[in-house]
mmCIF file of C-alpha atoms (C1' of nucleotides) in Angstrom:
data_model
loop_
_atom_site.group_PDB
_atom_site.id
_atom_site.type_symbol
_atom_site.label_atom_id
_atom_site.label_comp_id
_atom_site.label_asym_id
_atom_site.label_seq_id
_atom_site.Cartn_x
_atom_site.Cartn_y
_atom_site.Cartn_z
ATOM 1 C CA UNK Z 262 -53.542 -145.678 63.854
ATOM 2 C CA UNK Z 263 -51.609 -148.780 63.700
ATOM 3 C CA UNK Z 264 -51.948 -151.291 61.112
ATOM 4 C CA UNK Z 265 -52.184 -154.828 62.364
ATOM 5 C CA UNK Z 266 -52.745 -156.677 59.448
ATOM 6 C CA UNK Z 267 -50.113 -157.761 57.126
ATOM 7 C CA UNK Z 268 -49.502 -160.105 54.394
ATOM 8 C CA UNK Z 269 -48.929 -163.340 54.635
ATOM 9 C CA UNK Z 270 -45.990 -163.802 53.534
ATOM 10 C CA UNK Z 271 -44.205 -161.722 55.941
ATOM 11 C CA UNK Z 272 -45.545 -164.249 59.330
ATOM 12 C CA UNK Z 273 -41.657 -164.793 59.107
ATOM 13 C CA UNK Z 274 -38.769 -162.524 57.781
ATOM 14 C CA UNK Z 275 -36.307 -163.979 56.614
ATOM 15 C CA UNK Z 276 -33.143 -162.325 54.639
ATOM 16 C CA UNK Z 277 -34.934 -163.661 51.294
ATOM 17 C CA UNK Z 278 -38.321 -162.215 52.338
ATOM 18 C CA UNK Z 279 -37.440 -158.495 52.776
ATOM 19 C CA UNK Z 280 -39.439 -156.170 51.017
ATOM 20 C CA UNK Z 281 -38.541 -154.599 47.764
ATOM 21 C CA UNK Z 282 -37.913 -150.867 48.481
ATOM 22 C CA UNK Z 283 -39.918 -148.674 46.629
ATOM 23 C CA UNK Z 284 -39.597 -145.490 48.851
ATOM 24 C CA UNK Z 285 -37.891 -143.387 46.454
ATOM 25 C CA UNK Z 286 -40.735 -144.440 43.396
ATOM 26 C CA UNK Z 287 -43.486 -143.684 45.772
ATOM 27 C CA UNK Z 288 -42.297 -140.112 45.810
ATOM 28 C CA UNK Z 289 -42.871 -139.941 41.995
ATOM 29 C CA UNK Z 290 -46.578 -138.747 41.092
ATOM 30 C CA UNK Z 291 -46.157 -140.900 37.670
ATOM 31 C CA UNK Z 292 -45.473 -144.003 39.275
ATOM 32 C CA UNK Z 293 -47.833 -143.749 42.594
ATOM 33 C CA UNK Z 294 -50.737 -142.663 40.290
ATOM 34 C CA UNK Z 295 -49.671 -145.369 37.988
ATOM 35 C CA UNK Z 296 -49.815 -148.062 41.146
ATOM 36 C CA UNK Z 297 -52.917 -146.323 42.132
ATOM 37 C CA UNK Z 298 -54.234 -146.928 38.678
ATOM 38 C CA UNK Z 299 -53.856 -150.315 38.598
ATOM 39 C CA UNK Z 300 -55.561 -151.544 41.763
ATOM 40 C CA UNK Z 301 -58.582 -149.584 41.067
ATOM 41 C CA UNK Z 302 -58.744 -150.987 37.809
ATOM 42 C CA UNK Z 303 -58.141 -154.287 38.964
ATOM 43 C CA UNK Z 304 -60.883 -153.699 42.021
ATOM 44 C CA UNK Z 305 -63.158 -152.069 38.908
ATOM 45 C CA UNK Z 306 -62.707 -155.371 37.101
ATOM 46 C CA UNK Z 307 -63.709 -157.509 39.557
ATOM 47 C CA UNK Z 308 -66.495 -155.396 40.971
ATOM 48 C CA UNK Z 309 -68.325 -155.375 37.193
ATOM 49 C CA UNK Z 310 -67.125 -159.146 36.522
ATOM 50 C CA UNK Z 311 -70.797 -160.043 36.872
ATOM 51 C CA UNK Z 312 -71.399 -157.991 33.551
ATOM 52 C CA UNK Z 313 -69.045 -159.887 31.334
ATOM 53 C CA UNK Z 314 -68.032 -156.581 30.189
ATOM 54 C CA UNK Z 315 -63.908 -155.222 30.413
ATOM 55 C CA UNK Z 316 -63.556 -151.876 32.041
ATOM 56 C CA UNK Z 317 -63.208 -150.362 28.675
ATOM 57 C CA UNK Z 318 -65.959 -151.799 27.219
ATOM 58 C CA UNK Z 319 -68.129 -150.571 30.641
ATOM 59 C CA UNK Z 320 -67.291 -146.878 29.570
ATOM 60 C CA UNK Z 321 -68.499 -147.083 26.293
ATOM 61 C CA UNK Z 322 -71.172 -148.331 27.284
ATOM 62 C CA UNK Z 323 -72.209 -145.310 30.005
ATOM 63 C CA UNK Z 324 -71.084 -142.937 27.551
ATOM 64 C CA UNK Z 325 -73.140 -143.506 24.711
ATOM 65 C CA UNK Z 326 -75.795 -144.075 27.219
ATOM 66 C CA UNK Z 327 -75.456 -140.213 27.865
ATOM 67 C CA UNK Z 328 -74.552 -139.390 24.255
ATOM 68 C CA UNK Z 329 -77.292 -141.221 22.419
ATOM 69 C CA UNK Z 330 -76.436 -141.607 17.960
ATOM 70 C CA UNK Z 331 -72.500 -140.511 18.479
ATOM 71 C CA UNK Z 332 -70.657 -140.946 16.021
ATOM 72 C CA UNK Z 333 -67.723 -143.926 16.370
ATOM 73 C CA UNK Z 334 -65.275 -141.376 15.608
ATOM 74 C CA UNK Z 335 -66.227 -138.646 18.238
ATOM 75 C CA UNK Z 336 -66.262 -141.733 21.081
ATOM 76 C CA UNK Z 337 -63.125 -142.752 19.987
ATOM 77 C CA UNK Z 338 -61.965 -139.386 20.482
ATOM 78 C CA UNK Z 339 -63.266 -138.644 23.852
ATOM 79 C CA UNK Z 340 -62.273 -141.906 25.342
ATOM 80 C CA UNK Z 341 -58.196 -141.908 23.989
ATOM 81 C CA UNK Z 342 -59.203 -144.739 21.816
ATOM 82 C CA UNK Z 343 -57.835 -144.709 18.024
ATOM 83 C CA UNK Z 344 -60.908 -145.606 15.573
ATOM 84 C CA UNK Z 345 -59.467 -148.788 14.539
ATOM 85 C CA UNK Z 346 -59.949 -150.117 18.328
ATOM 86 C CA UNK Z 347 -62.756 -148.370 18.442
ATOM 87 C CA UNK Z 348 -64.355 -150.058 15.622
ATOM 88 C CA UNK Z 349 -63.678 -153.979 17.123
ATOM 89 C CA UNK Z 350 -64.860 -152.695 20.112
ATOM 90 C CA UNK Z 351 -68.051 -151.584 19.430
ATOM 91 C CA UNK Z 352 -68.463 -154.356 16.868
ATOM 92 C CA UNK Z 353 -67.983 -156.808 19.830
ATOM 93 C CA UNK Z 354 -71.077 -154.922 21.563
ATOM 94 C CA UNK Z 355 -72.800 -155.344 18.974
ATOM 95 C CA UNK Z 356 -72.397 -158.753 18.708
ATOM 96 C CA UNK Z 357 -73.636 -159.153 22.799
ATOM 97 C CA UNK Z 358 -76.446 -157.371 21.445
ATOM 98 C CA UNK Z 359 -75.872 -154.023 23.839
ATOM 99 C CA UNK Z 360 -75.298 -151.790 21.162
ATOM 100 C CA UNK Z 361 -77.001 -150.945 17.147
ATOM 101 C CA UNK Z 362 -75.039 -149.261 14.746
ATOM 102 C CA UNK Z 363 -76.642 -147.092 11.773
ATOM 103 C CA UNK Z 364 -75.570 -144.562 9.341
ATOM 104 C CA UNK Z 365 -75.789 -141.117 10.157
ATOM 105 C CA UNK Z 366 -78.463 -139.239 9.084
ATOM 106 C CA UNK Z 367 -76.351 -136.065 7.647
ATOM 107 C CA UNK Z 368 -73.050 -137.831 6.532
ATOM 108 C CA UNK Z 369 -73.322 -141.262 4.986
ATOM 109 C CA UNK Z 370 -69.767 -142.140 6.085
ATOM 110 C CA UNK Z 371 -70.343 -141.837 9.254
ATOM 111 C CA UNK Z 372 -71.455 -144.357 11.664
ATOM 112 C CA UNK Z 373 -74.620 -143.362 14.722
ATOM 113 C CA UNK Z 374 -73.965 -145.228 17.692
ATOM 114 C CA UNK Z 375 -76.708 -145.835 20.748
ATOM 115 C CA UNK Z 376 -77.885 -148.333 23.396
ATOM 116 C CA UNK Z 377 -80.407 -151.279 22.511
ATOM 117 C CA UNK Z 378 -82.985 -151.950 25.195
ATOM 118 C CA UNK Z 379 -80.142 -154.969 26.527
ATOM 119 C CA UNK Z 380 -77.480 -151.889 26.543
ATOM 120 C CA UNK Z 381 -79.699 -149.397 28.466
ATOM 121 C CA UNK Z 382 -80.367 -152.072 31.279
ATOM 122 C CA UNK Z 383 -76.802 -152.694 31.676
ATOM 123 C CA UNK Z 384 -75.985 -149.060 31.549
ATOM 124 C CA UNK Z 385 -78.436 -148.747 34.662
ATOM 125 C CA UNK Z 386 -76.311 -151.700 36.353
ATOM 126 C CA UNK Z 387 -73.230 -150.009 35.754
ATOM 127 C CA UNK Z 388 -74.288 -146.276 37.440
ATOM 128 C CA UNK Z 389 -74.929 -148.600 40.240
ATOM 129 C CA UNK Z 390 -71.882 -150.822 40.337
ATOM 130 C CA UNK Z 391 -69.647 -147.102 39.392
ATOM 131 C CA UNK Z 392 -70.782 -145.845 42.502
ATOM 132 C CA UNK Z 393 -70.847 -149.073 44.873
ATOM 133 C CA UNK Z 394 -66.871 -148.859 43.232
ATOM 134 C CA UNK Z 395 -66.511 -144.909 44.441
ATOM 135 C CA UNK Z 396 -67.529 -145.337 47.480
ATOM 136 C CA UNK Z 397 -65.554 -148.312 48.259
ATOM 137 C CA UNK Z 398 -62.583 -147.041 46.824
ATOM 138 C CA UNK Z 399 -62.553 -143.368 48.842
ATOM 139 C CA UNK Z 400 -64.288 -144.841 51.595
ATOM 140 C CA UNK Z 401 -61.062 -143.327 53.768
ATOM 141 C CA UNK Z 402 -61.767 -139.831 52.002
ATOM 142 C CA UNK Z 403 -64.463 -137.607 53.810
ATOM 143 C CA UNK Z 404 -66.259 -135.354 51.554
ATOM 144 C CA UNK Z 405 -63.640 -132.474 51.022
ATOM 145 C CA UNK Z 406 -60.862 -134.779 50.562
ATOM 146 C CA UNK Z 407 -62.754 -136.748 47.439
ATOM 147 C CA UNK Z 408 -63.505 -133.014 46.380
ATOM 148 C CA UNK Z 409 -60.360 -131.893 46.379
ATOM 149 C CA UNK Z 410 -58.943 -135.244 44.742
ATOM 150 C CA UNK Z 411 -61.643 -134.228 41.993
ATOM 151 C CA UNK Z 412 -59.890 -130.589 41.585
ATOM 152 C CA UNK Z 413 -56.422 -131.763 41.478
ATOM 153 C CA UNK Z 414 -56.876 -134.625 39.102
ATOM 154 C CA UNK Z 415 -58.784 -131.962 36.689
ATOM 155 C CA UNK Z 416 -56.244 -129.679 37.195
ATOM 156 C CA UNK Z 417 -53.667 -131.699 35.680
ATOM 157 C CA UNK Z 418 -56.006 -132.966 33.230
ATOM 158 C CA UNK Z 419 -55.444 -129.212 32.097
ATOM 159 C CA UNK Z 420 -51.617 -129.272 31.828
ATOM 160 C CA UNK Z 421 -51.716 -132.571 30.102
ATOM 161 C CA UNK Z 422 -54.946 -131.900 27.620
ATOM 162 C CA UNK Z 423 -53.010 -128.145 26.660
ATOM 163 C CA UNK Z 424 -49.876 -130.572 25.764
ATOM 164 C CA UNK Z 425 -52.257 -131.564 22.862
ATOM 165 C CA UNK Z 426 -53.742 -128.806 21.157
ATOM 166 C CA UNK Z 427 -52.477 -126.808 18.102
ATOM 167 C CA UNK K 135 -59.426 -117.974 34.825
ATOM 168 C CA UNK K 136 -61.066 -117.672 31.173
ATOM 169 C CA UNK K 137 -59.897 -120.713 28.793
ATOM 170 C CA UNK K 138 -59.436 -118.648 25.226
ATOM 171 C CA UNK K 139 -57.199 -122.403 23.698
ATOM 172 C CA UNK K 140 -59.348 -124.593 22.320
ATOM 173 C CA UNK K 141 -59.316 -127.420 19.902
ATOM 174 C CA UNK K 142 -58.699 -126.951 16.530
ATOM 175 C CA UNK K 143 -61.843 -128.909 15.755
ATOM 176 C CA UNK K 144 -63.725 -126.245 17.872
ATOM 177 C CA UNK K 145 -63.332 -123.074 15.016
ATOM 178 C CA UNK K 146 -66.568 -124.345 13.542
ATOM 179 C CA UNK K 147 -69.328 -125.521 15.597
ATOM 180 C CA UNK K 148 -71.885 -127.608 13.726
ATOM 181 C CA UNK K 149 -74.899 -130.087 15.099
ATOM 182 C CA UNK K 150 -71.921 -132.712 14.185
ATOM 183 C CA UNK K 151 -69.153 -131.571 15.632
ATOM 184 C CA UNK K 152 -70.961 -131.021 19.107
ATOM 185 C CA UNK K 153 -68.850 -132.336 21.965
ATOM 186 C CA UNK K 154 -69.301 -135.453 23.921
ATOM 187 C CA UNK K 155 -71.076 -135.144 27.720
ATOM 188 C CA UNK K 156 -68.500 -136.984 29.887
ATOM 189 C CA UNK K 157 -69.943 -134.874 32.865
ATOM 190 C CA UNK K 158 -71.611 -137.581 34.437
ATOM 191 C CA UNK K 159 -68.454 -140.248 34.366
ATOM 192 C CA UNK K 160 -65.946 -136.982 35.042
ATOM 193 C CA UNK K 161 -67.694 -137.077 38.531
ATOM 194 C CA UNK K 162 -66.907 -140.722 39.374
ATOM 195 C CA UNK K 163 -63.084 -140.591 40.527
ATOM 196 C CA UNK K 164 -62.405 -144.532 38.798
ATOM 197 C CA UNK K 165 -63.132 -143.083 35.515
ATOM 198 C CA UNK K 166 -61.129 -139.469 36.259
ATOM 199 C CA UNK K 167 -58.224 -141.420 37.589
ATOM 200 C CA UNK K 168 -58.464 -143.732 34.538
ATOM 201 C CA UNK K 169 -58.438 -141.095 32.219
ATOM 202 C CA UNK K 170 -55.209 -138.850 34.268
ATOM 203 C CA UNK K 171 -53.465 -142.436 34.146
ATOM 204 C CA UNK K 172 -53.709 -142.726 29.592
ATOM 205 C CA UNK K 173 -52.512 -139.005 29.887
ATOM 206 C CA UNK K 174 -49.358 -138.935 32.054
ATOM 207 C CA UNK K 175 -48.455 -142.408 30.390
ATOM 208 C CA UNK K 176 -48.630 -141.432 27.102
ATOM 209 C CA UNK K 177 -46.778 -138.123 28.010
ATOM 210 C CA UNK K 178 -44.172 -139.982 30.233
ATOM 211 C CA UNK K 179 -43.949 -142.514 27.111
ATOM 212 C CA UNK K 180 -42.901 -139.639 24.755
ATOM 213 C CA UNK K 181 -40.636 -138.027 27.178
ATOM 214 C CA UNK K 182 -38.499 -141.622 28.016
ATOM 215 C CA UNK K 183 -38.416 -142.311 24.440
ATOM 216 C CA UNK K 184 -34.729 -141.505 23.897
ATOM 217 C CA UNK K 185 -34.365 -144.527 26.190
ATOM 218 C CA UNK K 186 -36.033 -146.849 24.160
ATOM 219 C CA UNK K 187 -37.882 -148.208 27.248
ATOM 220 C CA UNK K 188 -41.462 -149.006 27.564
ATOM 221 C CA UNK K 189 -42.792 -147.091 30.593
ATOM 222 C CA UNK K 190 -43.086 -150.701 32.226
ATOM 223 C CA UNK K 191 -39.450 -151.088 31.475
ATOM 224 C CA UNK K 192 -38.083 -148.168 32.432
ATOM 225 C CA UNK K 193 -40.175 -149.105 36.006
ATOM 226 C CA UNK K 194 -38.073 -152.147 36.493
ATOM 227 C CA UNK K 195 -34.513 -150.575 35.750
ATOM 228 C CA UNK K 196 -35.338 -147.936 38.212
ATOM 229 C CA UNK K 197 -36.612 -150.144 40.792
ATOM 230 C CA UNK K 198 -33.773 -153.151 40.438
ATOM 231 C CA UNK K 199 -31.010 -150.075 40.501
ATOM 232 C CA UNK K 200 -32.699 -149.345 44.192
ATOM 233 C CA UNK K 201 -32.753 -152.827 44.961
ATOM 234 C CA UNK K 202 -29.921 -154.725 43.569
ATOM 235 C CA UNK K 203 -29.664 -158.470 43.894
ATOM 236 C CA UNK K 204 -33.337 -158.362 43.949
ATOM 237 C CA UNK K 205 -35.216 -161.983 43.146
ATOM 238 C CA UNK K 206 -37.537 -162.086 40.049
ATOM 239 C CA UNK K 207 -40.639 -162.885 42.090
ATOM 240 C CA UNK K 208 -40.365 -160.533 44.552
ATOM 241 C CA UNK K 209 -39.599 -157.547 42.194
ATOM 242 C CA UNK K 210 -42.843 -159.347 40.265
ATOM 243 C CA UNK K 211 -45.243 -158.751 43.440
ATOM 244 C CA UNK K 212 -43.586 -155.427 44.002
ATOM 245 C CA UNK K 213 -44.646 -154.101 40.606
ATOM 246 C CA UNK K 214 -48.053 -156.060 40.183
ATOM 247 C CA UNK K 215 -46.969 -157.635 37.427
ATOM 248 C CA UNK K 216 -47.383 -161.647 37.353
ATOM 249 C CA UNK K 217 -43.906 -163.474 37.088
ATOM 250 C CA UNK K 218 -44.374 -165.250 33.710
ATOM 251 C CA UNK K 219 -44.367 -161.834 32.646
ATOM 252 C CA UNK K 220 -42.020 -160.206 34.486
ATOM 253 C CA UNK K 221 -39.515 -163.062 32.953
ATOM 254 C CA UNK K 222 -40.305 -161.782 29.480
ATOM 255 C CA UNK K 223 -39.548 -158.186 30.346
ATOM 256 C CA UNK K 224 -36.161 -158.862 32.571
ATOM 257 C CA UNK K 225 -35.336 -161.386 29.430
ATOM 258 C CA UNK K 226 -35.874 -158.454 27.111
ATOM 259 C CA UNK K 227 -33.610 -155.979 29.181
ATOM 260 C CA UNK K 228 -31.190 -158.813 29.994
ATOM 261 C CA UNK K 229 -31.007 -158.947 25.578
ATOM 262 C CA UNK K 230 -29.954 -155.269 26.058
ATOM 263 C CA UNK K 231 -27.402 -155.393 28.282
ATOM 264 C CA UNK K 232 -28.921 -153.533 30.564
ATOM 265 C CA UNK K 233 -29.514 -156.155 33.228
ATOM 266 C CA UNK K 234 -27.877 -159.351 34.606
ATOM 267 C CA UNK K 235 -29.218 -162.750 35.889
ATOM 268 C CA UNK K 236 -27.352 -164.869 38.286
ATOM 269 C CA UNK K 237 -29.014 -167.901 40.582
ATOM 270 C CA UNK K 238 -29.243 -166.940 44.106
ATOM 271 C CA UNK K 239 -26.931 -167.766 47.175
ATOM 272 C CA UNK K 240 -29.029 -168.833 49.506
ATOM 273 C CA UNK K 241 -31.830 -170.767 47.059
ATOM 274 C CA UNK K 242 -30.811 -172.326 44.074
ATOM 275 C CA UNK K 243 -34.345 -171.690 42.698
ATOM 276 C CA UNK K 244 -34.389 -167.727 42.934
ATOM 277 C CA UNK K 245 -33.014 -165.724 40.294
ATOM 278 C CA UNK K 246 -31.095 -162.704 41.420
ATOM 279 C CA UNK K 247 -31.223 -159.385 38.904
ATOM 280 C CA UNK K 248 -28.786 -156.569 39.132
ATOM 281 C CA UNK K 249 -27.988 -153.725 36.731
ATOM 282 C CA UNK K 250 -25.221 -153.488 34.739
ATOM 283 C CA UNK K 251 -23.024 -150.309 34.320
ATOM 284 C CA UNK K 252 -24.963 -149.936 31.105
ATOM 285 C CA UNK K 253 -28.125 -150.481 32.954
ATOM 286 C CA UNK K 254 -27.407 -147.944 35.666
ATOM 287 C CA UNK K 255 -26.617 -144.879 32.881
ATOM 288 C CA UNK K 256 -30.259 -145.851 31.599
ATOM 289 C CA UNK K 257 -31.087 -145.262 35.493
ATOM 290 C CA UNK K 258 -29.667 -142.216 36.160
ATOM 291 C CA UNK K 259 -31.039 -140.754 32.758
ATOM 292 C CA UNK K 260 -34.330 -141.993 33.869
ATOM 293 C CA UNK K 261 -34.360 -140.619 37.196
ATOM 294 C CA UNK K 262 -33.949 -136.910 35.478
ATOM 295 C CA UNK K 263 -36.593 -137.741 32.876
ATOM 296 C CA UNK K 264 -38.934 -138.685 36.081
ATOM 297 C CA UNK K 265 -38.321 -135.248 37.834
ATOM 298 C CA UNK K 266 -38.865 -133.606 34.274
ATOM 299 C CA UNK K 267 -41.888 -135.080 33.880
ATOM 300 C CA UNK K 268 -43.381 -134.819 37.176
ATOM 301 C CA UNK K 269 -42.661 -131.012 37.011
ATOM 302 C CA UNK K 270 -44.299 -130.888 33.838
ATOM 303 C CA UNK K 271 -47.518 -132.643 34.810
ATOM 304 C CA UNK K 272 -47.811 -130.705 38.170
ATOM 305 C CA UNK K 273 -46.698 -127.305 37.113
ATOM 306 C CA UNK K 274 -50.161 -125.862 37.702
ATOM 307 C CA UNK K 275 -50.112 -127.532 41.452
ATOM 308 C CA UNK K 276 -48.114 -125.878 44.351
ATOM 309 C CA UNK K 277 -46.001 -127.756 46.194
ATOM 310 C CA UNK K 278 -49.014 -127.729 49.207
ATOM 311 C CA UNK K 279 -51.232 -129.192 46.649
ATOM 312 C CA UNK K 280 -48.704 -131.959 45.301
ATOM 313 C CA UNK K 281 -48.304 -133.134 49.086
ATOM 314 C CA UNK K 282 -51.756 -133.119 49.615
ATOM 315 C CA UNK K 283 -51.699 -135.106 46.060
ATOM 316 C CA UNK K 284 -49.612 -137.647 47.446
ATOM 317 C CA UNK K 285 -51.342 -138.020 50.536
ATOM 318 C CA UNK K 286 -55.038 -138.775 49.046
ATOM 319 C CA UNK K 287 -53.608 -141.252 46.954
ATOM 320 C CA UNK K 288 -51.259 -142.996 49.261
ATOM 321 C CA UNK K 289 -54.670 -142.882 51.703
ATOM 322 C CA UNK K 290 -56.560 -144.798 48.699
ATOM 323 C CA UNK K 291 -54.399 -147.316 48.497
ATOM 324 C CA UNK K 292 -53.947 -148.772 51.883
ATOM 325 C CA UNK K 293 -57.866 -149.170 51.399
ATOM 326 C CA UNK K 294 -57.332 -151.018 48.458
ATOM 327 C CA UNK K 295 -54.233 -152.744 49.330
ATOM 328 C CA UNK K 296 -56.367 -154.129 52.509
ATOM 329 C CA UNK K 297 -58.545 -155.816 50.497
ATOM 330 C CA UNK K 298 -55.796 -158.053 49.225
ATOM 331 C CA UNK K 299 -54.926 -158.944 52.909
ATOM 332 C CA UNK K 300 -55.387 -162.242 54.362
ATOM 333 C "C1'" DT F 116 -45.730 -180.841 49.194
ATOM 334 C "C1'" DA F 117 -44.789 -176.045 48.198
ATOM 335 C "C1'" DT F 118 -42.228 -172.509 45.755
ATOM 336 C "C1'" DT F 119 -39.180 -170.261 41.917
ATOM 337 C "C1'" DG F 120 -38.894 -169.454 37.562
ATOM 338 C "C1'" DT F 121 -40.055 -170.965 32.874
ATOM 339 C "C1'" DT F 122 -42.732 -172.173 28.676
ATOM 340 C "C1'" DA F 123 -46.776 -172.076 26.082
ATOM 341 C "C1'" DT F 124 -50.915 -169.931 25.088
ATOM 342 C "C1'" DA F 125 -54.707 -166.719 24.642
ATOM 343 C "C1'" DC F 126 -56.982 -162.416 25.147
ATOM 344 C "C1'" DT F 127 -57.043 -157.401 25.512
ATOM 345 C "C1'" DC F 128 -55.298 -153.011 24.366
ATOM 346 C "C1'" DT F 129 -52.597 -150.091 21.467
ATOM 347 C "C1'" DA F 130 -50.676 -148.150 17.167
ATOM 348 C "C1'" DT F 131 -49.878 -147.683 12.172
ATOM 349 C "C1'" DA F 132 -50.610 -148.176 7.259
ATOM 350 C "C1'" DA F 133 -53.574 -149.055 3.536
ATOM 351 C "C1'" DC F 134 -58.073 -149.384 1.820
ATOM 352 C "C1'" DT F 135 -63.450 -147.859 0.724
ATOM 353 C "C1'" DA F 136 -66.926 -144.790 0.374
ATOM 354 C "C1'" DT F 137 -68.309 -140.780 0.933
ATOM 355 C "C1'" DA F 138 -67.720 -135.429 1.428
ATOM 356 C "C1'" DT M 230 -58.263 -133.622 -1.416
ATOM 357 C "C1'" DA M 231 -59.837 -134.709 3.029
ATOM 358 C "C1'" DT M 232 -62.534 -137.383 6.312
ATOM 359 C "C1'" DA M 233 -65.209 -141.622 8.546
ATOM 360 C "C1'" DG M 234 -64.843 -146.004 9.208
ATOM 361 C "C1'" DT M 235 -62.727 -150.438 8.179
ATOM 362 C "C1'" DT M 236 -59.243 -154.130 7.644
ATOM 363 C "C1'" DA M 237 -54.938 -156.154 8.553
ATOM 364 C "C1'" DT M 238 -51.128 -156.502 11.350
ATOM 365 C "C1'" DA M 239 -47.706 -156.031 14.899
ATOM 366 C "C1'" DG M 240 -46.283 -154.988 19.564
ATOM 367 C "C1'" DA M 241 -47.034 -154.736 24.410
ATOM 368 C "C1'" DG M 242 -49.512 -156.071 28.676
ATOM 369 C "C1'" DT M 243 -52.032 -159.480 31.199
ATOM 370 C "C1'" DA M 244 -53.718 -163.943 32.816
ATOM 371 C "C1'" DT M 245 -53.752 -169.048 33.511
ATOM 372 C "C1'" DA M 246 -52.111 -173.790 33.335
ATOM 373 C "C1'" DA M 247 -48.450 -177.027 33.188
ATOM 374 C "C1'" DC M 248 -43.711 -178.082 33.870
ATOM 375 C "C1'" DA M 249 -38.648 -178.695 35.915
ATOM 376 C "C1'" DA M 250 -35.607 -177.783 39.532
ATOM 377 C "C1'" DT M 251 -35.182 -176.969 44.177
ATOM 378 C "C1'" DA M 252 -36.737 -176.261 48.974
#
DNA sequence: TATTGTTATACTCTATAACTATA
DNA sequence: TATAGTTATAGAGTATAACAATA
C-alpha cells in the first residue's frame, strides 16, 4: 500500500530539508521500542488529558482499584517506582481527593492505600479511555498479531525481570 | 516450562506479603509496553554506564555520527525531543568534547553538529554496547520472533505517526 | 512574517541519603 | 537490627513563552 500522506514540511526538498537517517537505529529493538514508547505515551497523555491525571498517576490509580488497602510500599514495587516518589505521588491523589490513606491494620508502619468514591469513578473512566487507547493504537494489528505482541513483550519481560532477582 | 526462581521476598508467604494483581493492566498493550520500556532502559542505562552517557545522550552521539553536519532542529524532530532541550543536551556533550557546533553554510541561523574524534570512539563503543544489549534482552526470542518483533512495532507506529500528519 | 536556536522557567519523574516510628 | 514510610535534595526529561538573528 502506498502512503500518500506526508509531512508538511517535506511539500519541498530542499538540501537543508533532508531527513535525518535513522535506518541503522531503527534496527535496534532498544531504540525502536524506545520511539515506540514515546508516541504511545504521548497519544496516552493526550487521550486521558480530560482526567487531569499524568499517565503515571492513571496507573496507580487502576491498580489500587484492583488491589484495594495495598500497602504504598508493595505499589511502589510493582509499578518501578522508589517509595519516596511513591509517597508525593499518592499524597498528590490524595489531595484531588481520589485516593484515602490509613494505617494498616497488622503493621502500624505501614500505610493501606484504596480508592474514594471520586477515585472509583475515575478508575471506571480510565478502563474505558485504556481501551478506546488499545484499540486505537493496534488498530493495524488483527487479533493474532496484538496476541503475539502480548507474548513477545512478556517474554522479554522474563529475561529482563530474571536480571533482578537474587 | 516450570518457573522454580522467584523473588527473594517470595520464601515466606504471609496475608502481607501477597502479590499485587496487575493482570488486568498486563492485558492492555500501553501499560505492557510501558512497563518493557522502564526495563530495557534501566538495563541499557547500567550497561552504557562506562560511557558516562544518559541513554538520551548516548541516542544523539549515535545518531549525529550517522548523520554528520546534521542541524540542531532537525536532529530535535528526529528524536522527539523539543529543541530548547535538545540545546541543553548537545551543550552538555559539546562541554565534553564529544561534539562540535559550527553555523551552517547555507543559513546563517542553523547550527550544524558533528562528532569529534573523541565523540566517534564514544560511538563505536556504543554501537557494541547496543548489539550487547539487544542480545541480552532478546536472548529468549529467535531470530523469526525478533523480525516479527520489529515488524509489529514498526506497523504501530506508522498508525501513530499518522496521527501527527497534516 | 516565519524560522533557527537560545534563554528562562516550571513541572514531572527519578534516585539517594537521612530521618521516624514501628517491628 | 531491619523495615515502612517520610523528608529533603539533586539530576534529568519535558513543555511553553519570549527573545535575537536571520531568512
Amino acid at each position: 500500500m502506498a502512503r500518500p500522506s506526508r509531512r508538511k514540511s517535506d511539500r519541498r526538498i530542499s538540501r537543508t530539508e533532508r531527513r535525518v537517517d535513522l535506518s541503522w537505529l531503527r534496527t535496534v529493538a532498544g531504540f525502536s521500542l524506545r520511539m515506540l514508547d514515546l508516541r504511545m505515551m504521548k497519544s496516552y497523555s493526550e487521550r486521558i488529558a480530560e482526567t487531569r491525571l499524568t499517565p503515571a498517576a492513571a496507573t496507580v490509580v487502576l491498580v489500587v482499584d484492583g488491589n484495594p488497602g495495598v500497602s504504598l510500599g508493595k505499589l511502589a514495587d510493582a509499578l518501578l517506582i522508589k517509595r519516596p516518589n511513591m509517597t508525593k505521588l499518592v499524597k498528590r491523589l490524595e489531595a484531588r481527593g481520589l485516593i484515602r490513606r490509613r494505617a494498616a491494620a497488622d503493621d502500624k508502619r505501614s500505610i493501606s492505600v484504596a480508592l474514594t468514591a471520586a477515585g472509583q469513578r475515575q478508575a471506571k473512566r480510565l478502563r474505558v479511555l485504556q481501551d478506546v487507547q488499545d484499540n486505537f493504537a493496534l488498530a493495524n494489528l488483527s487479533h493474532s498479531e496484538r496476541f503475539q505482541l502480548m507474548m513477545l513483550i512478556s517474554r522479554i519481560l522474563e529475561t529482563l525481570d530474571a536480571e533482578d532477582r537474587v
